C-alpha cells in the first residue's frame, strides 16, 4: 500500500525552465523567423499609393463592359441599351437609392396616391347635386308616403298599449302585459271598483229625487 503512494515523496526539480533545453543559438533563430514579414499577406498591401483605383458606378455612369456584373448580364442574354426581362420590356436604368423615412413598404405610397386620385376623380354625386327629374320627385313622394303610413300604423299599434286607468302609454306588448299583471294596476283597479260601489248609490238616489226637467225621466247611472 505504501509503495503505491511512494511517488508523492519523490524529489522534484521545480526550478528548471523548458527554455534551458534549447541549445545556444536555437532560440535566436526562431525569434528571427517570427520577426520576418509574411510575404503572402493581403494582396491590397502590394499596391503602391495611388495604384489601386476603385470602380465606382452611379446612375450617371454605368458599369464598364469588363465588370463582372456586366458580363453576367450578357451571359443571360442581355444587351447594352435593352431592358430587363424575357421580352426586354423592363427598365433600362438602375433602381435609384431613395432614403425612406416612413414605415411603408416599397411602392406603397405610390399605390395610396393613385387610389386617392381615382377616388377624388370618380366620387359619387351628393343628393343635392343630383338632377331634379320627374322620376326622382315621384320617388321621393312615394318614400314620404311610405314613411307616413308606417308612422300611422305604429301610432295605431301603440294605442292598444295604453292603460286608461293608470294613464300610462307603453311602446311594446310585453311592457303593457307586465303592467296589466302588476300590483300597481290591480290595486288601482280594486280601488276604482270600491269607489264606484260607494258613489253610484248616492248618485242614483239624487237622480231619483231630481228627475230631468226636460224629459221627466231619471238620469241614467
PDB file of C-alpha atoms in Angstrom:
ATOM      1  CA  UNK A   1       0.000   0.000   0.000  1.00  0.00           C
ATOM      2  CA  UNK A   2       2.887   2.328   0.840  1.00  0.00           C
ATOM      3  CA  UNK A   3       4.590   1.542  -2.470  1.00  0.00           C
ATOM      4  CA  UNK A   4       1.573   2.794  -4.352  1.00  0.00           C
ATOM      5  CA  UNK A   5       1.824   6.288  -2.871  1.00  0.00           C
ATOM      6  CA  UNK A   6       5.589   6.475  -2.781  1.00  0.00           C
ATOM      7  CA  UNK A   7       5.720   8.716  -5.846  1.00  0.00           C
ATOM      8  CA  UNK A   8       4.321  11.581  -3.829  1.00  0.00           C
ATOM      9  CA  UNK A   9       7.501  11.602  -1.783  1.00  0.00           C
ATOM     10  CA  UNK A  10       9.837  11.896  -4.759  1.00  0.00           C
ATOM     11  CA  UNK A  11      12.199  14.844  -5.007  1.00  0.00           C
ATOM     12  CA  UNK A  12      11.314  17.036  -7.984  1.00  0.00           C
ATOM     13  CA  UNK A  13      13.165  19.962  -9.532  1.00  0.00           C
ATOM     14  CA  UNK A  14      10.760  22.902  -9.921  1.00  0.00           C
ATOM     15  CA  UNK A  15      13.492  25.439 -10.687  1.00  0.00           C
ATOM     16  CA  UNK A  16      14.183  24.282 -14.220  1.00  0.00           C
ATOM     17  CA  UNK A  17      12.830  26.032 -17.339  1.00  0.00           C
ATOM     18  CA  UNK A  18      11.975  24.448 -20.664  1.00  0.00           C
ATOM     19  CA  UNK A  19      13.855  27.243 -22.415  1.00  0.00           C
ATOM     20  CA  UNK A  20      17.030  25.809 -20.882  1.00  0.00           C
ATOM     21  CA  UNK A  21      16.623  22.806 -23.144  1.00  0.00           C
ATOM     22  CA  UNK A  22      17.290  24.904 -26.266  1.00  0.00           C
ATOM     23  CA  UNK A  23      20.825  24.823 -27.500  1.00  0.00           C
ATOM     24  CA  UNK A  24      22.741  28.027 -27.878  1.00  0.00           C
ATOM     25  CA  UNK A  25      21.564  29.989 -30.896  1.00  0.00           C
ATOM     26  CA  UNK A  26      18.383  27.953 -31.467  1.00  0.00           C
ATOM     27  CA  UNK A  27      16.094  30.375 -29.649  1.00  0.00           C
ATOM     28  CA  UNK A  28      17.507  33.361 -31.544  1.00  0.00           C
ATOM     29  CA  UNK A  29      16.796  31.577 -34.841  1.00  0.00           C
ATOM     30  CA  UNK A  30      13.152  31.060 -34.068  1.00  0.00           C
ATOM     31  CA  UNK A  31      12.783  34.627 -32.822  1.00  0.00           C
ATOM     32  CA  UNK A  32      14.217  35.915 -36.072  1.00  0.00           C
ATOM     33  CA  UNK A  33      11.699  33.884 -38.063  1.00  0.00           C
ATOM     34  CA  UNK A  34       8.859  35.476 -36.108  1.00  0.00           C
ATOM     35  CA  UNK A  35      10.119  38.967 -36.861  1.00  0.00           C
ATOM     36  CA  UNK A  36      10.307  38.278 -40.589  1.00  0.00           C
ATOM     37  CA  UNK A  37       7.350  39.821 -42.506  1.00  0.00           C
ATOM     38  CA  UNK A  38       4.895  37.458 -44.149  1.00  0.00           C
ATOM     39  CA  UNK A  39       5.189  37.549 -47.912  1.00  0.00           C
ATOM     40  CA  UNK A  40       1.759  36.024 -48.516  1.00  0.00           C
ATOM     41  CA  UNK A  41      -0.140  38.908 -46.901  1.00  0.00           C
ATOM     42  CA  UNK A  42      -3.194  40.756 -48.227  1.00  0.00           C
ATOM     43  CA  UNK A  43      -2.825  41.499 -51.891  1.00  0.00           C
ATOM     44  CA  UNK A  44      -4.020  45.075 -51.318  1.00  0.00           C
ATOM     45  CA  UNK A  45      -0.827  45.676 -49.336  1.00  0.00           C
ATOM     46  CA  UNK A  46       1.195  45.140 -52.501  1.00  0.00           C
ATOM     47  CA  UNK A  47      -0.446  48.154 -54.233  1.00  0.00           C
ATOM     48  CA  UNK A  48       1.519  51.328 -54.065  1.00  0.00           C
ATOM     49  CA  UNK A  49      -0.145  54.566 -53.117  1.00  0.00           C
ATOM     50  CA  UNK A  50      -2.455  55.693 -55.921  1.00  0.00           C
ATOM     51  CA  UNK A  51      -2.102  52.426 -57.837  1.00  0.00           C
ATOM     52  CA  UNK A  52      -5.388  50.912 -56.594  1.00  0.00           C
ATOM     53  CA  UNK A  53      -8.400  52.576 -58.225  1.00  0.00           C
ATOM     54  CA  UNK A  54     -11.849  51.650 -57.011  1.00  0.00           C
ATOM     55  CA  UNK A  55     -14.521  51.224 -59.641  1.00  0.00           C
ATOM     56  CA  UNK A  56     -17.457  53.411 -58.632  1.00  0.00           C
ATOM     57  CA  UNK A  57     -20.672  53.135 -60.660  1.00  0.00           C
ATOM     58  CA  UNK A  58     -23.611  55.535 -60.375  1.00  0.00           C
ATOM     59  CA  UNK A  59     -26.850  56.445 -62.148  1.00  0.00           C
ATOM     60  CA  UNK A  60     -24.913  58.819 -64.392  1.00  0.00           C
ATOM     61  CA  UNK A  61     -22.034  56.445 -65.046  1.00  0.00           C
ATOM     62  CA  UNK A  62     -22.960  52.838 -65.938  1.00  0.00           C
ATOM     63  CA  UNK A  63     -20.719  49.902 -65.159  1.00  0.00           C
ATOM     64  CA  UNK A  64     -17.906  49.144 -67.545  1.00  0.00           C
ATOM     65  CA  UNK A  65     -18.058  46.329 -70.070  1.00  0.00           C
ATOM     66  CA  UNK A  66     -15.291  44.434 -68.262  1.00  0.00           C
ATOM     67  CA  UNK A  67     -17.256  44.462 -64.999  1.00  0.00           C
ATOM     68  CA  UNK A  68     -18.234  41.026 -63.705  1.00  0.00           C
ATOM     69  CA  UNK A  69     -21.871  42.099 -63.309  1.00  0.00           C
ATOM     70  CA  UNK A  70     -21.912  43.372 -66.888  1.00  0.00           C
ATOM     71  CA  UNK A  71     -20.514  40.074 -68.133  1.00  0.00           C
ATOM     72  CA  UNK A  72     -23.031  38.038 -66.128  1.00  0.00           C
ATOM     73  CA  UNK A  73     -25.915  40.007 -67.635  1.00  0.00           C
ATOM     74  CA  UNK A  74     -24.564  39.383 -71.112  1.00  0.00           C
ATOM     75  CA  UNK A  75     -24.366  35.658 -70.399  1.00  0.00           C
ATOM     76  CA  UNK A  76     -28.072  35.746 -69.531  1.00  0.00           C
ATOM     77  CA  UNK A  77     -28.909  37.315 -72.904  1.00  0.00           C
ATOM     78  CA  UNK A  78     -28.929  40.985 -72.003  1.00  0.00           C
ATOM     79  CA  UNK A  79     -27.532  43.535 -74.408  1.00  0.00           C
ATOM     80  CA  UNK A  80     -26.411  47.074 -73.771  1.00  0.00           C
ATOM     81  CA  UNK A  81     -29.273  49.580 -74.073  1.00  0.00           C
ATOM     82  CA  UNK A  82     -32.052  46.985 -73.769  1.00  0.00           C
ATOM     83  CA  UNK A  83     -34.421  46.473 -70.873  1.00  0.00           C
ATOM     84  CA  UNK A  84     -34.535  43.574 -68.488  1.00  0.00           C
ATOM     85  CA  UNK A  85     -36.982  40.696 -68.728  1.00  0.00           C
ATOM     86  CA  UNK A  86     -37.744  37.914 -71.158  1.00  0.00           C
ATOM     87  CA  UNK A  87     -39.110  40.275 -73.810  1.00  0.00           C
ATOM     88  CA  UNK A  88     -36.775  43.161 -72.906  1.00  0.00           C
ATOM     89  CA  UNK A  89     -39.751  45.163 -71.602  1.00  0.00           C
ATOM     90  CA  UNK A  90     -38.168  46.000 -68.246  1.00  0.00           C
ATOM     91  CA  UNK A  91     -36.430  49.132 -67.115  1.00  0.00           C
ATOM     92  CA  UNK A  92     -33.177  50.177 -68.724  1.00  0.00           C
ATOM     93  CA  UNK A  93     -31.837  52.323 -65.885  1.00  0.00           C
ATOM     94  CA  UNK A  94     -30.741  51.117 -62.451  1.00  0.00           C
ATOM     95  CA  UNK A  95     -33.067  51.264 -59.478  1.00  0.00           C
ATOM     96  CA  UNK A  96     -32.252  54.522 -57.644  1.00  0.00           C
ATOM     97  CA  UNK A  97     -31.456  54.526 -53.960  1.00  0.00           C
ATOM     98  CA  UNK A  98     -34.066  56.551 -52.067  1.00  0.00           C
ATOM     99  CA  UNK A  99     -33.873  57.054 -48.330  1.00  0.00           C
ATOM    100  CA  UNK A 100     -37.180  56.065 -46.725  1.00  0.00           C
ATOM    101  CA  UNK A 101     -38.261  57.742 -43.525  1.00  0.00           C
ATOM    102  CA  UNK A 102     -41.688  56.069 -43.290  1.00  0.00           C
ATOM    103  CA  UNK A 103     -42.747  52.557 -42.329  1.00  0.00           C
ATOM    104  CA  UNK A 104     -44.445  51.729 -45.639  1.00  0.00           C
ATOM    105  CA  UNK A 105     -43.136  49.077 -47.960  1.00  0.00           C
ATOM    106  CA  UNK A 106     -41.668  49.635 -51.384  1.00  0.00           C
ATOM    107  CA  UNK A 107     -44.250  51.205 -53.707  1.00  0.00           C
ATOM    108  CA  UNK A 108     -46.959  51.505 -51.041  1.00  0.00           C
ATOM    109  CA  UNK A 109     -47.029  55.307 -51.084  1.00  0.00           C
ATOM    110  CA  UNK A 110     -47.435  55.418 -54.882  1.00  0.00           C
ATOM    111  CA  UNK A 111     -50.311  52.938 -54.658  1.00  0.00           C
ATOM    112  CA  UNK A 112     -52.069  55.014 -51.989  1.00  0.00           C
ATOM    113  CA  UNK A 113     -51.677  58.197 -54.050  1.00  0.00           C
ATOM    114  CA  UNK A 114     -53.058  56.511 -57.181  1.00  0.00           C
ATOM    115  CA  UNK A 115     -56.046  55.182 -55.226  1.00  0.00           C
ATOM    116  CA  UNK A 116     -56.752  58.596 -53.700  1.00  0.00           C
ATOM    117  CA  UNK A 117     -56.595  60.215 -57.127  1.00  0.00           C
ATOM    118  CA  UNK A 118     -59.078  57.730 -58.587  1.00  0.00           C
ATOM    119  CA  UNK A 119     -61.468  58.235 -55.678  1.00  0.00           C
ATOM    120  CA  UNK A 120     -61.413  62.020 -55.945  1.00  0.00           C
ATOM    121  CA  UNK A 121     -61.913  61.968 -59.712  1.00  0.00           C
ATOM    122  CA  UNK A 122     -64.806  59.478 -59.658  1.00  0.00           C
ATOM    123  CA  UNK A 123     -66.537  60.438 -56.413  1.00  0.00           C
ATOM    124  CA  UNK A 124     -70.253  59.806 -56.025  1.00  0.00           C
ATOM    125  CA  UNK A 125     -72.553  62.771 -56.561  1.00  0.00           C
ATOM    126  CA  UNK A 126     -74.247  64.125 -53.453  1.00  0.00           C
ATOM    127  CA  UNK A 127     -78.042  64.095 -53.099  1.00  0.00           C
ATOM    128  CA  UNK A 128     -78.214  67.871 -53.514  1.00  0.00           C
ATOM    129  CA  UNK A 129     -76.108  67.650 -56.677  1.00  0.00           C
ATOM    130  CA  UNK A 130     -78.301  65.135 -58.450  1.00  0.00           C
ATOM    131  CA  UNK A 131     -80.508  66.398 -61.258  1.00  0.00           C
ATOM    132  CA  UNK A 132     -84.110  67.053 -60.253  1.00  0.00           C
ATOM    133  CA  UNK A 133     -86.261  64.949 -62.598  1.00  0.00           C
ATOM    134  CA  UNK A 134     -89.887  63.852 -62.557  1.00  0.00           C
ATOM    135  CA  UNK A 135     -88.858  60.298 -61.766  1.00  0.00           C
ATOM    136  CA  UNK A 136     -86.780  61.436 -58.801  1.00  0.00           C
ATOM    137  CA  UNK A 137     -89.606  63.627 -57.455  1.00  0.00           C
ATOM    138  CA  UNK A 138     -92.030  60.703 -57.682  1.00  0.00           C
ATOM    139  CA  UNK A 139     -89.517  58.516 -55.882  1.00  0.00           C
ATOM    140  CA  UNK A 140     -89.226  60.995 -53.014  1.00  0.00           C
ATOM    141  CA  UNK A 141     -93.029  61.335 -52.858  1.00  0.00           C
ATOM    142  CA  UNK A 142     -93.522  57.571 -52.632  1.00  0.00           C
ATOM    143  CA  UNK A 143     -90.876  57.357 -49.944  1.00  0.00           C
ATOM    144  CA  UNK A 144     -92.558  60.107 -47.886  1.00  0.00           C
ATOM    145  CA  UNK A 145     -95.972  58.438 -48.169  1.00  0.00           C
ATOM    146  CA  UNK A 146     -94.486  55.118 -47.134  1.00  0.00           C
ATOM    147  CA  UNK A 147     -92.863  56.659 -44.066  1.00  0.00           C
ATOM    148  CA  UNK A 148     -96.150  58.389 -43.172  1.00  0.00           C
ATOM    149  CA  UNK A 149     -98.086  55.107 -43.445  1.00  0.00           C
ATOM    150  CA  UNK A 150     -95.553  53.343 -41.227  1.00  0.00           C
ATOM    151  CA  UNK A 151     -95.809  56.106 -38.605  1.00  0.00           C
ATOM    152  CA  UNK A 152     -99.646  55.894 -38.655  1.00  0.00           C
ATOM    153  CA  UNK A 153     -99.567  52.114 -38.247  1.00  0.00           C
ATOM    154  CA  UNK A 154     -97.176  52.386 -35.312  1.00  0.00           C
ATOM    155  CA  UNK A 155     -99.392  55.009 -33.686  1.00  0.00           C
ATOM    156  CA  UNK A 156    -102.468  52.774 -34.004  1.00  0.00           C
ATOM    157  CA  UNK A 157    -100.495  49.859 -32.624  1.00  0.00           C
ATOM    158  CA  UNK A 158     -99.260  51.830 -29.634  1.00  0.00           C
ATOM    159  CA  UNK A 159    -102.851  52.923 -28.905  1.00  0.00           C
ATOM    160  CA  UNK A 160    -103.584  49.330 -27.901  1.00  0.00           C
ATOM    161  CA  UNK A 161    -100.848  49.560 -25.266  1.00  0.00           C
ATOM    162  CA  UNK A 162    -102.428  52.490 -23.404  1.00  0.00           C
ATOM    163  CA  UNK A 163    -103.779  51.925 -19.886  1.00  0.00           C
ATOM    164  CA  UNK A 164    -106.612  54.395 -19.316  1.00  0.00           C
ATOM    165  CA  UNK A 165    -106.931  53.528 -15.645  1.00  0.00           C
ATOM    166  CA  UNK A 166    -103.285  54.306 -14.886  1.00  0.00           C
ATOM    167  CA  UNK A 167    -102.882  56.835 -17.724  1.00  0.00           C
ATOM    168  CA  UNK A 168     -99.713  55.162 -18.969  1.00  0.00           C
ATOM    169  CA  UNK A 169     -98.555  54.584 -22.521  1.00  0.00           C
ATOM    170  CA  UNK A 170     -96.335  51.613 -23.409  1.00  0.00           C
ATOM    171  CA  UNK A 171     -94.398  51.001 -26.604  1.00  0.00           C
ATOM    172  CA  UNK A 172     -94.242  47.198 -26.555  1.00  0.00           C
ATOM    173  CA  UNK A 173     -96.773  44.461 -25.900  1.00  0.00           C
ATOM    174  CA  UNK A 174     -94.563  42.800 -23.301  1.00  0.00           C
ATOM    175  CA  UNK A 175     -94.336  46.023 -21.297  1.00  0.00           C
ATOM    176  CA  UNK A 176     -98.105  46.514 -21.437  1.00  0.00           C
ATOM    177  CA  UNK A 177     -98.742  42.906 -20.412  1.00  0.00           C
ATOM    178  CA  UNK A 178     -96.378  43.229 -17.459  1.00  0.00           C
ATOM    179  CA  UNK A 179     -98.217  46.355 -16.330  1.00  0.00           C
ATOM    180  CA  UNK A 180    -101.659  44.716 -16.539  1.00  0.00           C
ATOM    181  CA  UNK A 181    -100.427  41.870 -14.324  1.00  0.00           C
ATOM    182  CA  UNK A 182     -98.631  44.173 -11.899  1.00  0.00           C
ATOM    183  CA  UNK A 183     -99.687  45.005  -8.337  1.00  0.00           C
ATOM    184  CA  UNK A 184     -99.921  48.715  -9.130  1.00  0.00           C
ATOM    185  CA  UNK A 185    -102.546  48.207 -11.812  1.00  0.00           C
ATOM    186  CA  UNK A 186    -104.504  45.671  -9.749  1.00  0.00           C
ATOM    187  CA  UNK A 187    -104.509  47.987  -6.716  1.00  0.00           C
ATOM    188  CA  UNK A 188    -105.911  50.884  -8.727  1.00  0.00           C
ATOM    189  CA  UNK A 189    -108.468  48.598 -10.328  1.00  0.00           C
ATOM    190  CA  UNK A 190    -109.736  47.386  -6.933  1.00  0.00           C
ATOM    191  CA  UNK A 191    -109.779  50.943  -5.567  1.00  0.00           C
ATOM    192  CA  UNK A 192    -111.757  52.151  -8.553  1.00  0.00           C
ATOM    193  CA  UNK A 193    -114.315  49.334  -8.121  1.00  0.00           C
ATOM    194  CA  UNK A 194    -114.796  50.173  -4.442  1.00  0.00           C
ATOM    195  CA  UNK A 195    -115.136  53.847  -5.290  1.00  0.00           C
ATOM    196  CA  UNK A 196    -117.856  53.131  -7.840  1.00  0.00           C
ATOM    197  CA  UNK A 197    -119.653  50.868  -5.378  1.00  0.00           C
ATOM    198  CA  UNK A 198    -119.879  53.724  -2.876  1.00  0.00           C
ATOM    199  CA  UNK A 199    -120.538  56.614  -5.251  1.00  0.00           C
ATOM    200  CA  UNK A 200    -123.093  55.018  -7.614  1.00  0.00           C
ATOM    201  CA  UNK A 201    -125.877  54.508  -4.986  1.00  0.00           C
ATOM    202  CA  UNK A 202    -125.545  58.122  -3.881  1.00  0.00           C
ATOM    203  CA  UNK A 203    -125.780  59.339  -7.448  1.00  0.00           C
ATOM    204  CA  UNK A 204    -128.692  57.032  -8.120  1.00  0.00           C
ATOM    205  CA  UNK A 205    -130.592  58.471  -5.149  1.00  0.00           C
ATOM    206  CA  UNK A 206    -130.019  62.003  -6.297  1.00  0.00           C
ATOM    207  CA  UNK A 207    -131.249  61.166  -9.772  1.00  0.00           C
ATOM    208  CA  UNK A 208    -134.401  59.548  -8.428  1.00  0.00           C
ATOM    209  CA  UNK A 209    -135.148  62.593  -6.282  1.00  0.00           C
ATOM    210  CA  UNK A 210    -134.361  65.104  -9.033  1.00  0.00           C
ATOM    211  CA  UNK A 211    -135.660  63.932 -12.409  1.00  0.00           C
ATOM    212  CA  UNK A 212    -134.567  65.674 -15.552  1.00  0.00           C
ATOM    213  CA  UNK A 213    -136.610  68.853 -16.205  1.00  0.00           C
ATOM    214  CA  UNK A 214    -136.583  68.248 -19.934  1.00  0.00           C
ATOM    215  CA  UNK A 215    -137.964  64.751 -20.215  1.00  0.00           C
ATOM    216  CA  UNK A 216    -139.086  63.976 -16.721  1.00  0.00           C
ATOM    217  CA  UNK A 217    -137.036  60.804 -16.904  1.00  0.00           C
ATOM    218  CA  UNK A 218    -134.449  59.698 -14.416  1.00  0.00           C
ATOM    219  CA  UNK A 219    -130.879  60.285 -15.496  1.00  0.00           C
ATOM    220  CA  UNK A 220    -129.081  57.051 -16.357  1.00  0.00           C
ATOM    221  CA  UNK A 221    -126.468  55.847 -13.961  1.00  0.00           C
TER     222      UNK A 221
END
